[in-house]
């Protein structure tokens, strides 16, 4: 049987602790299997545990700060071969409330969705995302640069370059200026 990705529900805020506890339980489970004579037990039943997070940039008191935010609070991803023993290892881990899907027979993530999600998580680790999502027509305050404290309206958003074009009033005339996401905040 091949390993598949499963979604495991945990108590919110305990994802990292559940991951550590589950890794320890897996280590003991595999050691026990080896002791009983199964040579290839290491990595055969479990291969990866991921707490889905993304890096987010935010401005706090005028300073840029990068933080890590959980994408799915209360959930972790486990790549495993599902059988009665492995189900019990995961299910009996403290602060695990269950699997996503059927209570007795969890539903694995479809392979294409799992690959896409893992790729997005790995990509997100390298490119911090802004905490605030801006849209055309939003009113924003410039918080950094020569136009600090000016208020304007978002005219255009370029998410790929992380830039916004904002119309601000300079001497009574609407002037478009291009700013970085981190230079503005919602007004």
PDB file of C-alpha atoms in Angstrom:
ATOM      1  CA  UNK A   1       0.000   0.000   0.000  1.00  0.00           C
ATOM      2  CA  UNK A   2       1.367   3.428  -0.937  1.00  0.00           C
ATOM      3  CA  UNK A   3       1.627   6.426   1.332  1.00  0.00           C
ATOM      4  CA  UNK A   4      -0.976   9.173   0.894  1.00  0.00           C
ATOM      5  CA  UNK A   5      -1.519  12.582   2.452  1.00  0.00           C
ATOM      6  CA  UNK A   6      -4.141  12.804   5.200  1.00  0.00           C
ATOM      7  CA  UNK A   7      -5.540  15.829   6.995  1.00  0.00           C
ATOM      8  CA  UNK A   8      -5.398  15.453  10.767  1.00  0.00           C
ATOM      9  CA  UNK A   9      -7.544  17.684  12.976  1.00  0.00           C
ATOM     10  CA  UNK A  10      -5.872  19.019  16.136  1.00  0.00           C
ATOM     11  CA  UNK A  11      -6.752  21.465  18.843  1.00  0.00           C
ATOM     12  CA  UNK A  12      -6.167  24.959  17.447  1.00  0.00           C
ATOM     13  CA  UNK A  13      -2.905  26.468  18.619  1.00  0.00           C
ATOM     14  CA  UNK A  14      -1.315  23.080  19.336  1.00  0.00           C
ATOM     15  CA  UNK A  15      -0.301  22.146  15.788  1.00  0.00           C
ATOM     16  CA  UNK A  16       3.464  22.316  16.445  1.00  0.00           C
ATOM     17  CA  UNK A  17       3.148  20.395  19.727  1.00  0.00           C
ATOM     18  CA  UNK A  18       1.039  17.736  18.015  1.00  0.00           C
ATOM     19  CA  UNK A  19       3.634  17.473  15.247  1.00  0.00           C
ATOM     20  CA  UNK A  20       6.434  16.961  17.808  1.00  0.00           C
ATOM     21  CA  UNK A  21       4.400  14.437  19.809  1.00  0.00           C
ATOM     22  CA  UNK A  22       3.411  12.556  16.661  1.00  0.00           C
ATOM     23  CA  UNK A  23       7.037  12.443  15.463  1.00  0.00           C
ATOM     24  CA  UNK A  24       8.042  10.917  18.816  1.00  0.00           C
ATOM     25  CA  UNK A  25       5.211   8.358  18.664  1.00  0.00           C
ATOM     26  CA  UNK A  26       6.206   7.445  15.089  1.00  0.00           C
ATOM     27  CA  UNK A  27       9.832   6.983  16.141  1.00  0.00           C
ATOM     28  CA  UNK A  28       8.750   4.600  18.938  1.00  0.00           C
ATOM     29  CA  UNK A  29       6.334   2.796  16.599  1.00  0.00           C
ATOM     30  CA  UNK A  30       9.082   2.234  14.004  1.00  0.00           C
ATOM     31  CA  UNK A  31      11.594   1.107  16.663  1.00  0.00           C
ATOM     32  CA  UNK A  32       9.036  -1.376  17.946  1.00  0.00           C
ATOM     33  CA  UNK A  33       8.479  -2.691  14.406  1.00  0.00           C
ATOM     34  CA  UNK A  34      12.250  -3.131  13.917  1.00  0.00           C
ATOM     35  CA  UNK A  35      12.502  -4.910  17.280  1.00  0.00           C
ATOM     36  CA  UNK A  36       9.797  -7.319  16.147  1.00  0.00           C
ATOM     37  CA  UNK A  37      11.822  -8.162  13.048  1.00  0.00           C
ATOM     38  CA  UNK A  38      10.472  -5.847  10.347  1.00  0.00           C
ATOM     39  CA  UNK A  39      13.667  -4.562   8.739  1.00  0.00           C
ATOM     40  CA  UNK A  40      12.291  -1.809   6.520  1.00  0.00           C
ATOM     41  CA  UNK A  41       9.997  -0.189   9.073  1.00  0.00           C
ATOM     42  CA  UNK A  42      11.724   3.221   9.138  1.00  0.00           C
ATOM     43  CA  UNK A  43       9.961   5.534   6.709  1.00  0.00           C
ATOM     44  CA  UNK A  44       7.698   2.766   5.432  1.00  0.00           C
ATOM     45  CA  UNK A  45       4.574   3.840   7.292  1.00  0.00           C
ATOM     46  CA  UNK A  46       5.134   7.584   7.822  1.00  0.00           C
ATOM     47  CA  UNK A  47       7.285   9.943   5.803  1.00  0.00           C
ATOM     48  CA  UNK A  48       6.312  13.570   6.404  1.00  0.00           C
ATOM     49  CA  UNK A  49       4.314  15.801   8.741  1.00  0.00           C
ATOM     50  CA  UNK A  50       3.580  19.397   7.765  1.00  0.00           C
ATOM     51  CA  UNK A  51       1.990  22.258   9.678  1.00  0.00           C
ATOM     52  CA  UNK A  52       0.694  24.431   6.800  1.00  0.00           C
ATOM     53  CA  UNK A  53       2.103  27.927   7.360  1.00  0.00           C
ATOM     54  CA  UNK A  54       2.977  30.961   5.283  1.00  0.00           C
ATOM     55  CA  UNK A  55       5.320  33.872   5.846  1.00  0.00           C
ATOM     56  CA  UNK A  56       3.504  37.200   6.160  1.00  0.00           C
ATOM     57  CA  UNK A  57       4.975  40.712   6.190  1.00  0.00           C
ATOM     58  CA  UNK A  58       3.320  43.365   8.293  1.00  0.00           C
ATOM     59  CA  UNK A  59       4.100  46.830   9.570  1.00  0.00           C
ATOM     60  CA  UNK A  60       4.027  47.212  13.349  1.00  0.00           C
ATOM     61  CA  UNK A  61       4.711  50.667  14.785  1.00  0.00           C
ATOM     62  CA  UNK A  62       6.285  51.776  11.534  1.00  0.00           C
ATOM     63  CA  UNK A  63       8.664  48.808  11.273  1.00  0.00           C
ATOM     64  CA  UNK A  64       8.432  45.911   8.831  1.00  0.00           C
ATOM     65  CA  UNK A  65       8.131  42.539  10.497  1.00  0.00           C
ATOM     66  CA  UNK A  66       7.946  39.053   9.042  1.00  0.00           C
ATOM     67  CA  UNK A  67       5.795  36.534  10.885  1.00  0.00           C
ATOM     68  CA  UNK A  68       4.635  33.002  10.294  1.00  0.00           C
ATOM     69  CA  UNK A  69       0.895  32.433  10.103  1.00  0.00           C
ATOM     70  CA  UNK A  70      -0.949  29.113  10.060  1.00  0.00           C
ATOM     71  CA  UNK A  71      -2.917  28.688   6.866  1.00  0.00           C
ATOM     72  CA  UNK A  72      -5.295  26.066   8.312  1.00  0.00           C
ATOM     73  CA  UNK A  73      -5.412  26.559  12.102  1.00  0.00           C
ATOM     74  CA  UNK A  74      -6.227  23.283  13.827  1.00  0.00           C
ATOM     75  CA  UNK A  75      -4.987  21.040  11.013  1.00  0.00           C
ATOM     76  CA  UNK A  76      -1.759  19.294  10.041  1.00  0.00           C
ATOM     77  CA  UNK A  77      -0.899  17.161   7.004  1.00  0.00           C
ATOM     78  CA  UNK A  78       0.534  13.672   7.461  1.00  0.00           C
ATOM     79  CA  UNK A  79       1.906  11.509   4.659  1.00  0.00           C
ATOM     80  CA  UNK A  80       1.401   7.929   5.755  1.00  0.00           C
ATOM     81  CA  UNK A  81       0.358   4.434   4.841  1.00  0.00           C
ATOM     82  CA  UNK A  82      -3.023   3.978   6.470  1.00  0.00           C
ATOM     83  CA  UNK A  83      -3.755   0.765   8.319  1.00  0.00           C
ATOM     84  CA  UNK A  84      -5.203  -0.026  11.752  1.00  0.00           C
ATOM     85  CA  UNK A  85      -1.854   0.394  13.527  1.00  0.00           C
ATOM     86  CA  UNK A  86      -0.901   3.709  11.906  1.00  0.00           C
ATOM     87  CA  UNK A  87      -4.443   5.043  12.363  1.00  0.00           C
ATOM     88  CA  UNK A  88      -4.138   4.254  16.076  1.00  0.00           C
ATOM     89  CA  UNK A  89      -0.677   5.912  16.325  1.00  0.00           C
ATOM     90  CA  UNK A  90      -2.074   9.165  14.943  1.00  0.00           C
ATOM     91  CA  UNK A  91      -5.501   9.038  16.569  1.00  0.00           C
ATOM     92  CA  UNK A  92      -4.149   8.369  20.076  1.00  0.00           C
ATOM     93  CA  UNK A  93      -1.658  11.259  19.949  1.00  0.00           C
ATOM     94  CA  UNK A  94      -2.530  13.897  22.563  1.00  0.00           C
ATOM     95  CA  UNK A  95      -4.524  16.860  21.200  1.00  0.00           C
ATOM     96  CA  UNK A  96      -5.460  15.047  17.964  1.00  0.00           C
ATOM     97  CA  UNK A  97      -9.220  15.100  17.572  1.00  0.00           C
ATOM     98  CA  UNK A  98      -9.413  12.998  14.419  1.00  0.00           C
ATOM     99  CA  UNK A  99      -8.912  12.762  10.696  1.00  0.00           C
ATOM    100  CA  UNK A 100     -10.741  14.675   7.994  1.00  0.00           C
ATOM    101  CA  UNK A 101     -13.267  12.424   6.285  1.00  0.00           C
ATOM    102  CA  UNK A 102     -15.026   9.329   7.558  1.00  0.00           C
ATOM    103  CA  UNK A 103     -14.498   8.748  11.273  1.00  0.00           C
ATOM    104  CA  UNK A 104     -13.362   5.131  10.940  1.00  0.00           C
ATOM    105  CA  UNK A 105     -11.834   5.315   7.451  1.00  0.00           C
ATOM    106  CA  UNK A 106     -10.184   8.696   6.736  1.00  0.00           C
ATOM    107  CA  UNK A 107     -10.243  10.100   3.224  1.00  0.00           C
ATOM    108  CA  UNK A 108      -6.829  10.850   1.729  1.00  0.00           C
ATOM    109  CA  UNK A 109      -6.196  14.074  -0.148  1.00  0.00           C
ATOM    110  CA  UNK A 110      -6.292  13.495  -3.909  1.00  0.00           C
ATOM    111  CA  UNK A 111      -2.680  13.267  -5.160  1.00  0.00           C
ATOM    112  CA  UNK A 112      -2.963  16.273  -7.503  1.00  0.00           C
ATOM    113  CA  UNK A 113      -4.435  18.484  -4.760  1.00  0.00           C
ATOM    114  CA  UNK A 114      -1.783  17.346  -2.276  1.00  0.00           C
ATOM    115  CA  UNK A 115       1.045  18.091  -4.732  1.00  0.00           C
ATOM    116  CA  UNK A 116      -0.412  21.523  -5.502  1.00  0.00           C
ATOM    117  CA  UNK A 117      -0.833  22.368  -1.813  1.00  0.00           C
ATOM    118  CA  UNK A 118       2.705  21.229  -0.903  1.00  0.00           C
ATOM    119  CA  UNK A 119       4.126  23.249  -3.828  1.00  0.00           C
ATOM    120  CA  UNK A 120       2.221  26.340  -2.658  1.00  0.00           C
ATOM    121  CA  UNK A 121       3.482  25.875   0.895  1.00  0.00           C
ATOM    122  CA  UNK A 122       7.086  25.578  -0.283  1.00  0.00           C
ATOM    123  CA  UNK A 123       6.706  28.579  -2.599  1.00  0.00           C
ATOM    124  CA  UNK A 124       5.122  30.644   0.175  1.00  0.00           C
ATOM    125  CA  UNK A 125       8.094  29.989   2.431  1.00  0.00           C
ATOM    126  CA  UNK A 126      10.294  32.027   0.109  1.00  0.00           C
ATOM    127  CA  UNK A 127       7.951  34.910  -0.705  1.00  0.00           C
ATOM    128  CA  UNK A 128       6.381  36.688   2.247  1.00  0.00           C
ATOM    129  CA  UNK A 129       2.816  37.756   1.621  1.00  0.00           C
ATOM    130  CA  UNK A 130       1.392  41.067   2.825  1.00  0.00           C
ATOM    131  CA  UNK A 131      -0.914  40.791   5.815  1.00  0.00           C
ATOM    132  CA  UNK A 132      -3.518  43.104   4.232  1.00  0.00           C
ATOM    133  CA  UNK A 133      -5.112  42.407   0.851  1.00  0.00           C
ATOM    134  CA  UNK A 134      -5.737  45.592  -1.102  1.00  0.00           C
ATOM    135  CA  UNK A 135      -8.308  46.080  -3.871  1.00  0.00           C
ATOM    136  CA  UNK A 136      -9.023  48.819  -6.370  1.00  0.00           C
ATOM    137  CA  UNK A 137     -11.097  51.559  -4.754  1.00  0.00           C
ATOM    138  CA  UNK A 138      -9.773  50.964  -1.206  1.00  0.00           C
ATOM    139  CA  UNK A 139      -8.775  54.029   0.776  1.00  0.00           C
ATOM    140  CA  UNK A 140      -5.231  53.781   2.117  1.00  0.00           C
ATOM    141  CA  UNK A 141      -2.786  55.844   4.149  1.00  0.00           C
ATOM    142  CA  UNK A 142       0.828  56.084   3.041  1.00  0.00           C
ATOM    143  CA  UNK A 143       2.983  55.136   6.043  1.00  0.00           C
ATOM    144  CA  UNK A 144       6.465  55.329   4.580  1.00  0.00           C
ATOM    145  CA  UNK A 145       8.442  57.429   2.126  1.00  0.00           C
ATOM    146  CA  UNK A 146       8.134  61.029   0.930  1.00  0.00           C
ATOM    147  CA  UNK A 147       4.320  60.846   0.862  1.00  0.00           C
ATOM    148  CA  UNK A 148       3.954  59.565   4.450  1.00  0.00           C
ATOM    149  CA  UNK A 149       0.580  60.429   6.068  1.00  0.00           C
ATOM    150  CA  UNK A 150      -1.086  61.173   2.708  1.00  0.00           C
ATOM    151  CA  UNK A 151      -4.424  59.444   2.165  1.00  0.00           C
ATOM    152  CA  UNK A 152      -5.393  58.166  -1.254  1.00  0.00           C
ATOM    153  CA  UNK A 153      -7.426  55.694  -3.255  1.00  0.00           C
ATOM    154  CA  UNK A 154      -6.012  52.503  -4.732  1.00  0.00           C
ATOM    155  CA  UNK A 155      -6.241  52.794  -8.507  1.00  0.00           C
ATOM    156  CA  UNK A 156      -4.391  49.622  -9.502  1.00  0.00           C
ATOM    157  CA  UNK A 157      -3.004  46.533  -7.724  1.00  0.00           C
ATOM    158  CA  UNK A 158      -0.076  44.481  -9.052  1.00  0.00           C
ATOM    159  CA  UNK A 159       0.033  41.476  -6.731  1.00  0.00           C
ATOM    160  CA  UNK A 160       2.949  39.797  -8.533  1.00  0.00           C
ATOM    161  CA  UNK A 161       5.264  42.781  -8.028  1.00  0.00           C
ATOM    162  CA  UNK A 162       3.639  43.672  -4.706  1.00  0.00           C
ATOM    163  CA  UNK A 163       2.957  47.214  -5.884  1.00  0.00           C
ATOM    164  CA  UNK A 164      -0.094  49.468  -5.772  1.00  0.00           C
ATOM    165  CA  UNK A 165      -0.851  52.619  -7.714  1.00  0.00           C
ATOM    166  CA  UNK A 166      -2.483  55.140  -5.399  1.00  0.00           C
ATOM    167  CA  UNK A 167      -4.162  58.432  -6.322  1.00  0.00           C
ATOM    168  CA  UNK A 168      -3.251  61.083  -3.771  1.00  0.00           C
ATOM    169  CA  UNK A 169      -4.084  64.742  -3.776  1.00  0.00           C
ATOM    170  CA  UNK A 170      -1.037  67.022  -4.099  1.00  0.00           C
ATOM    171  CA  UNK A 171      -1.856  70.754  -4.237  1.00  0.00           C
ATOM    172  CA  UNK A 172      -5.472  69.912  -5.071  1.00  0.00           C
ATOM    173  CA  UNK A 173      -4.577  67.689  -8.019  1.00  0.00           C
ATOM    174  CA  UNK A 174      -4.996  63.892  -8.058  1.00  0.00           C
ATOM    175  CA  UNK A 175      -1.573  62.372  -8.693  1.00  0.00           C
ATOM    176  CA  UNK A 176      -0.926  58.666  -9.202  1.00  0.00           C
ATOM    177  CA  UNK A 177       2.077  57.245  -7.346  1.00  0.00           C
ATOM    178  CA  UNK A 178       3.355  53.686  -7.326  1.00  0.00           C
ATOM    179  CA  UNK A 179       4.104  52.262  -3.887  1.00  0.00           C
ATOM    180  CA  UNK A 180       5.158  48.970  -2.373  1.00  0.00           C
ATOM    181  CA  UNK A 181       2.486  47.038  -0.420  1.00  0.00           C
ATOM    182  CA  UNK A 182       4.459  47.692   2.752  1.00  0.00           C
ATOM    183  CA  UNK A 183       4.303  51.465   2.297  1.00  0.00           C
ATOM    184  CA  UNK A 184       0.523  51.658   2.722  1.00  0.00           C
ATOM    185  CA  UNK A 185      -2.121  50.558   5.196  1.00  0.00           C
ATOM    186  CA  UNK A 186      -5.915  50.677   5.062  1.00  0.00           C
ATOM    187  CA  UNK A 187      -7.216  54.054   6.195  1.00  0.00           C
TER     188      UNK A 187
END
